[in-house]
PDB file of C-alpha atoms in Angstrom:
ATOM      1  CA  UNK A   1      62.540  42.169  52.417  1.00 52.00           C
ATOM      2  CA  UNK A   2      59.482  44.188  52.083  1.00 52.00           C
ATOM      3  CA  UNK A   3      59.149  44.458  55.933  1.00 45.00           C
ATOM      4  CA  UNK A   4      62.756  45.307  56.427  1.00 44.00           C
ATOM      5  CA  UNK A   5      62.061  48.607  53.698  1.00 44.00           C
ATOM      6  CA  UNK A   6      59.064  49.028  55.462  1.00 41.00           C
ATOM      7  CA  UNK A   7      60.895  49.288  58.785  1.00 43.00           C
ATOM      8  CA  UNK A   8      63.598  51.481  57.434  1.00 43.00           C
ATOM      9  CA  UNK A   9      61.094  53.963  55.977  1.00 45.00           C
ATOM     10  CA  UNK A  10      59.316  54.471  58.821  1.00 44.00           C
ATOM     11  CA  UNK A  11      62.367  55.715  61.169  1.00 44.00           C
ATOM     12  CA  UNK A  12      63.858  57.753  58.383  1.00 44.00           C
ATOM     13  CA  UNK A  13      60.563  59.383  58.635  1.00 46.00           C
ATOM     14  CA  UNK A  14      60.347  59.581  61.847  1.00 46.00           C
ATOM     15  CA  UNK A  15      63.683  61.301  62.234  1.00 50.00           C
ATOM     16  CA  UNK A  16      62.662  63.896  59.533  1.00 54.00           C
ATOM     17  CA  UNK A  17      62.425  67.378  60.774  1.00 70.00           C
ATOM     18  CA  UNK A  18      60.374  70.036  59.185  1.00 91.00           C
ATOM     19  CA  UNK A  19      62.948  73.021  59.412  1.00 93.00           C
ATOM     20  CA  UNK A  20      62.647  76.783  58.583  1.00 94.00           C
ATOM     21  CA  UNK A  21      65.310  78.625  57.247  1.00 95.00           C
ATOM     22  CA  UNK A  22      66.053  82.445  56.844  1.00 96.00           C
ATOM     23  CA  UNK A  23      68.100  84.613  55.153  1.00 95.00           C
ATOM     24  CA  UNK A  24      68.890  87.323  57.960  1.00 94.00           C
ATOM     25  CA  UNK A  25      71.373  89.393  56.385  1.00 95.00           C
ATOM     26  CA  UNK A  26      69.269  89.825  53.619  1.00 96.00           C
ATOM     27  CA  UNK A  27      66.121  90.344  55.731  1.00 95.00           C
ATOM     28  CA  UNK A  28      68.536  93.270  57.812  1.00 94.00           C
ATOM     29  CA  UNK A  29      69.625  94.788  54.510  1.00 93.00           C
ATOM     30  CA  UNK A  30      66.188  95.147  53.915  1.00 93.00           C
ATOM     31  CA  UNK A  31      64.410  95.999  57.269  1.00 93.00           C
ATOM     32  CA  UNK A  32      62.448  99.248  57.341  1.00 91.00           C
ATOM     33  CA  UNK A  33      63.463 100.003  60.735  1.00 89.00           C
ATOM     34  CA  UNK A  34      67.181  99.408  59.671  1.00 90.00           C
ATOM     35  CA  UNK A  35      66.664 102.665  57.923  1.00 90.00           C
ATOM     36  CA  UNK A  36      65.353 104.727  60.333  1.00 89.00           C
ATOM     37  CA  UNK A  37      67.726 103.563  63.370  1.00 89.00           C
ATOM     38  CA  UNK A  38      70.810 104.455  60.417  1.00 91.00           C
ATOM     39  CA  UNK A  39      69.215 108.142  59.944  1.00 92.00           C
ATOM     40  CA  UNK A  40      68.927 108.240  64.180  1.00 90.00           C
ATOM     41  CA  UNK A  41      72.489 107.060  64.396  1.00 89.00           C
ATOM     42  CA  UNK A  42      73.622 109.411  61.721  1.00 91.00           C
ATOM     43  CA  UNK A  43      72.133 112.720  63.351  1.00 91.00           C
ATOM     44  CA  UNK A  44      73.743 111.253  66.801  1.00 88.00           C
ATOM     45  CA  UNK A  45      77.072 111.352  64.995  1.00 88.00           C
ATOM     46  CA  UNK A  46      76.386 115.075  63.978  1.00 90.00           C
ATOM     47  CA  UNK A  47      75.748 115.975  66.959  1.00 89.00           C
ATOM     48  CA  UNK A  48      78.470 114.472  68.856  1.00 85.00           C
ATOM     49  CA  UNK A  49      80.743 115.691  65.838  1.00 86.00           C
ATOM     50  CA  UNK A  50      79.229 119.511  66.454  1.00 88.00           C
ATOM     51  CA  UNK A  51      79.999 118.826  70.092  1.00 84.00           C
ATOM     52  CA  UNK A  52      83.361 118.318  69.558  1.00 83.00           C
ATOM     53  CA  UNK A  53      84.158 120.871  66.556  1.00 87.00           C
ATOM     54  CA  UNK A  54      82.895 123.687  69.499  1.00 85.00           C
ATOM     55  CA  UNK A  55      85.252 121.802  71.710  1.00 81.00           C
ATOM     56  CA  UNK A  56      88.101 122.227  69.431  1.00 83.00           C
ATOM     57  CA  UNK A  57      87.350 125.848  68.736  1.00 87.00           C
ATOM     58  CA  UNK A  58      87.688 126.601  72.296  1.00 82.00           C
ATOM     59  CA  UNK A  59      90.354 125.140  72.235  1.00 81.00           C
ATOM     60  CA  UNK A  60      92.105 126.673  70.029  1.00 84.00           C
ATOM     61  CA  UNK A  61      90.443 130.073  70.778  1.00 85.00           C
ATOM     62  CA  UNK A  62      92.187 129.118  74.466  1.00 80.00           C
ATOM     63  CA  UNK A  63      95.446 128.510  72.826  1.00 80.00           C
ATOM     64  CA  UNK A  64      95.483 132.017  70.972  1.00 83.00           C
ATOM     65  CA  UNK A  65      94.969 134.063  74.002  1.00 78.00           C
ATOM     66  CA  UNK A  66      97.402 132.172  75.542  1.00 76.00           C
ATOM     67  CA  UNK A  67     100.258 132.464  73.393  1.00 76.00           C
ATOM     68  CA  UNK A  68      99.233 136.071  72.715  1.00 79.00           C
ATOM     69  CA  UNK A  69     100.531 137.262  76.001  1.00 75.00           C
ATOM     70  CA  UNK A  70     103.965 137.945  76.620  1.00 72.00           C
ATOM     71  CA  UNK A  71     104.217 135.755  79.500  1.00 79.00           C
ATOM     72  CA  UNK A  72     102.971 131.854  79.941  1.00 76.00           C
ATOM     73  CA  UNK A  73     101.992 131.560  83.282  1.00 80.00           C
ATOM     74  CA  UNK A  74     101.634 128.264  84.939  1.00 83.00           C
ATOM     75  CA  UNK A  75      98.163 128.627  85.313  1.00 83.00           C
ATOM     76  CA  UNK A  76      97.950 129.160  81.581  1.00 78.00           C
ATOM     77  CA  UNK A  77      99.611 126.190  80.887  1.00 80.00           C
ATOM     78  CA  UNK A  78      97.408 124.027  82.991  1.00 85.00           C
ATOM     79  CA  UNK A  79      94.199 125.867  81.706  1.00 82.00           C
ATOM     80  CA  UNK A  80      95.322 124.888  78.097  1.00 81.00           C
ATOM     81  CA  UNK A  81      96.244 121.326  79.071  1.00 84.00           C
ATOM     82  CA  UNK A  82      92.844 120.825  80.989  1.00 85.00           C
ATOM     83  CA  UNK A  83      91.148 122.115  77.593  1.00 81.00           C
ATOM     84  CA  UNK A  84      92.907 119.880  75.617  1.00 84.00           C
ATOM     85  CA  UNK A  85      92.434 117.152  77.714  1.00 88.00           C
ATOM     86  CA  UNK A  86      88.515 117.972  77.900  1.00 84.00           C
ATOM     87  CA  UNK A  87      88.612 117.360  74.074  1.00 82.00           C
ATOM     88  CA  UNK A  88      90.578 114.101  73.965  1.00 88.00           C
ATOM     89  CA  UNK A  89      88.258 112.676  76.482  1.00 89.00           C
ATOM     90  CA  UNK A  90      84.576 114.195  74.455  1.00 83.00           C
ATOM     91  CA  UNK A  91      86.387 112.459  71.589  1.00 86.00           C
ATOM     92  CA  UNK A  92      86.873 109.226  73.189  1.00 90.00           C
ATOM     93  CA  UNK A  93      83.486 109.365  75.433  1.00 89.00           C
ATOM     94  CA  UNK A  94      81.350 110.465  72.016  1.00 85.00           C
ATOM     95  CA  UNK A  95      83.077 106.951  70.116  1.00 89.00           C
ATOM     96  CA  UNK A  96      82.816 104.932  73.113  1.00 91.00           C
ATOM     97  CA  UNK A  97      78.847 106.283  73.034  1.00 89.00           C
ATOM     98  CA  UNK A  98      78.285 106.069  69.455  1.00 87.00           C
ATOM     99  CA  UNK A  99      79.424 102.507  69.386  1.00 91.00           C
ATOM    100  CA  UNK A 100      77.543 101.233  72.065  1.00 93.00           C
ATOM    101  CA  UNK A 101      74.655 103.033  70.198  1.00 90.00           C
ATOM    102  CA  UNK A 102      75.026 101.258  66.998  1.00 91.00           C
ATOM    103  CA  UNK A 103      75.910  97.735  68.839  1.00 93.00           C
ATOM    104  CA  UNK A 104      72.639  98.098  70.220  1.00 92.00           C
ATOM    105  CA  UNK A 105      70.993  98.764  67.536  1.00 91.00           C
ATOM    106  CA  UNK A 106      71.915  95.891  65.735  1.00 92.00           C
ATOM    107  CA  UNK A 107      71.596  93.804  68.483  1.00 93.00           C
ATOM    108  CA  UNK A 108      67.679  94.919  68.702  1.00 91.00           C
ATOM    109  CA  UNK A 109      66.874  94.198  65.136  1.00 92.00           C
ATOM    110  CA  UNK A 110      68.786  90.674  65.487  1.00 93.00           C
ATOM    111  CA  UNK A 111      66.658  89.909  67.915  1.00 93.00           C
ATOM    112  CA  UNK A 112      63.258  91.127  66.120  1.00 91.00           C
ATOM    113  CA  UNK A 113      64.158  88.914  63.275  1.00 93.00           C
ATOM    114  CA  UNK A 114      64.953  85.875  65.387  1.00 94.00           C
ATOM    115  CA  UNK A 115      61.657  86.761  67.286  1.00 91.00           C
ATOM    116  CA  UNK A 116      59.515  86.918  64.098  1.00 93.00           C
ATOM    117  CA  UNK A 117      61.493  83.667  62.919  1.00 94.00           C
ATOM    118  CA  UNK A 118      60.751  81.744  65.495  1.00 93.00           C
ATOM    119  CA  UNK A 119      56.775  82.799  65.694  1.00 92.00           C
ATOM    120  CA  UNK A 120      56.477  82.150  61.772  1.00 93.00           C
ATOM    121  CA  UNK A 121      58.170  79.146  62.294  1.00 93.00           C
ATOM    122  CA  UNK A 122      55.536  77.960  65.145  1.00 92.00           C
ATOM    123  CA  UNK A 123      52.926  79.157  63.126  1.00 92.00           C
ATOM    124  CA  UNK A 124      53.849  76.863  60.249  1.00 92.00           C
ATOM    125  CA  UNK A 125      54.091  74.177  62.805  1.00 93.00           C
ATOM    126  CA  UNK A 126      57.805  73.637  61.802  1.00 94.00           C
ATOM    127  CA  UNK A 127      60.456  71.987  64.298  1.00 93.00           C
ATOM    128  CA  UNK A 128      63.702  74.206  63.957  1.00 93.00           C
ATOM    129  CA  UNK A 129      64.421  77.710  62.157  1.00 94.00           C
ATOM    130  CA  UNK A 130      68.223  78.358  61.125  1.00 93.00           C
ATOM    131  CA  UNK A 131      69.845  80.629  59.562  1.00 94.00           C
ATOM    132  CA  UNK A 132      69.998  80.188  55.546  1.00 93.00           C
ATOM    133  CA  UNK A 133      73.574  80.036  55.199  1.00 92.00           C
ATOM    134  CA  UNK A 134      74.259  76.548  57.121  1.00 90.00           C
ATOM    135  CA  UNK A 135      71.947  74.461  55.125  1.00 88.00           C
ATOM    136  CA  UNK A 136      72.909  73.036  51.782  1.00 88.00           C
ATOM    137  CA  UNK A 137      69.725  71.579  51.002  1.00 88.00           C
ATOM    138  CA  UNK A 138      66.122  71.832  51.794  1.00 87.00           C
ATOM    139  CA  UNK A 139      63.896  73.665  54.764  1.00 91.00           C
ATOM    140  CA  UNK A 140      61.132  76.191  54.009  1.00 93.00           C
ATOM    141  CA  UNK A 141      62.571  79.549  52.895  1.00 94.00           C
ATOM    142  CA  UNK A 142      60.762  81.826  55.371  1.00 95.00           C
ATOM    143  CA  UNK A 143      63.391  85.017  54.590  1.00 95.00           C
ATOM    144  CA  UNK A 144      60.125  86.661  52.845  1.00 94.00           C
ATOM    145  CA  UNK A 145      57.444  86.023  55.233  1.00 94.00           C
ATOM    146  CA  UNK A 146      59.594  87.575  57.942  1.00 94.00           C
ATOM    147  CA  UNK A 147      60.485  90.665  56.144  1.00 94.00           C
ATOM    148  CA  UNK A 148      57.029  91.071  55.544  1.00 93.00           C
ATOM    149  CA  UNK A 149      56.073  90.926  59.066  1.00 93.00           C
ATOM    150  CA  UNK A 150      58.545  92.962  59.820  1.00 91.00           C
ATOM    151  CA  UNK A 151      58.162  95.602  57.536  1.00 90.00           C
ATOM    152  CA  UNK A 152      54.465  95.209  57.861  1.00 87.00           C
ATOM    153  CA  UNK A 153      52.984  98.896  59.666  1.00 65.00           C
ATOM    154  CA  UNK A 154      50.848  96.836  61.649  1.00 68.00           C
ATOM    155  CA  UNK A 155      53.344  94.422  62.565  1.00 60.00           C
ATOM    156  CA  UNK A 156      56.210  96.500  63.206  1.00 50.00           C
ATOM    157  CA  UNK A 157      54.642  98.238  65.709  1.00 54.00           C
ATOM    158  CA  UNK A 158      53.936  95.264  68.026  1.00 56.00           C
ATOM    159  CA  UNK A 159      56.580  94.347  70.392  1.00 57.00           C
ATOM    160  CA  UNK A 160      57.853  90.698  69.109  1.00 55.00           C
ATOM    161  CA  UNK A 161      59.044  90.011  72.709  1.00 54.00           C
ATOM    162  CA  UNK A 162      55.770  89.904  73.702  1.00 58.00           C
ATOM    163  CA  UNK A 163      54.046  88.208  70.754  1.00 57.00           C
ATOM    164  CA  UNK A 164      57.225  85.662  71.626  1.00 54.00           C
ATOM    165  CA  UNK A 165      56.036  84.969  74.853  1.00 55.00           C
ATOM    166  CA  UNK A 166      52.194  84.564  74.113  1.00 56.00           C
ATOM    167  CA  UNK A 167      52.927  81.941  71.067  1.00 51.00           C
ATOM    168  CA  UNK A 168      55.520  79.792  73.562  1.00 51.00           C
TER     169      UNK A 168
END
């Protein structure tokens, strides 16, 4: 009997991982660079939005001297629908851009979290890092250490794909 516990110890044990887990939306929430790529992406947007209120006033400026004369020529009419269909199209373009912008960016700091994950996790010699949210019980909570490292000056200057590549 003692054997047979023995036995069943030892490849329960043997099948144990040692897993990391991390909180990423809490360490994004909480990113320093988060902040900064938000202010970048929010100046972008004022831009594109200054862009397109000159745009608009041209257009409109257009559509005044237009109608002002007494006569709409043809060529009026297609200068004022080329103008109007500048703007739609700087509208659509400056979304199109800004979204691809901000997909990006969260794309990037995804992948500097995983990155700093997965060198934490090698660090502390443990088998598997996932994400917080799909365990119910047990791993080592690294959420903290990689916020630190991330928000860390020193750290957050080093490129992670890098430091990636030397620790596999």
């Amino acid at each position: 009997m003692n054997v047979l516990f023995l036995l069943l110890f030892m490849t329960t044990s043997a099948f144990a991982l040692n897993i990391g887990v991390i909180d990423s939306e809490y360490i994004f929430s909480q990113y320093n660079k988060r902040f900064e790529m938000e202010e970048k992406l929010e100046n972008k947007r004022l831009e594109l939005n200054s862009e397109i209120e000159g745009l608009r006033q041209s257009l409109l400026e257009q559509e005044k001297i237009i109608k002002s004369n007494s006569k709409i020529t043809e060529d009026d009419k297609k200068k004022l629908l080329d103008l109007k269909k500048q703007f739609q199209e700087k509208i659509e373009t400056s979304e199109r851009v800004f979204q691809e912008d901000q997909q990006n960016f969260i794309y990037d700091i995804k992948f500097e979290i995983d990155s700093v994950a997965i060198l934490i996790g090698k660090q502390k010699n443990l088998e598997m890092v996932i994400e917080k949210s799909a365990t119910i019980y047990g791993g080592v909570d690294l959420t903290e250490d990689v916020l630190n490292f991330l928000n860390n000056k020193e750290s957050y200057k080093l490129d992670t794909t890098n430091l990636l590549k030397k620790q596999l």
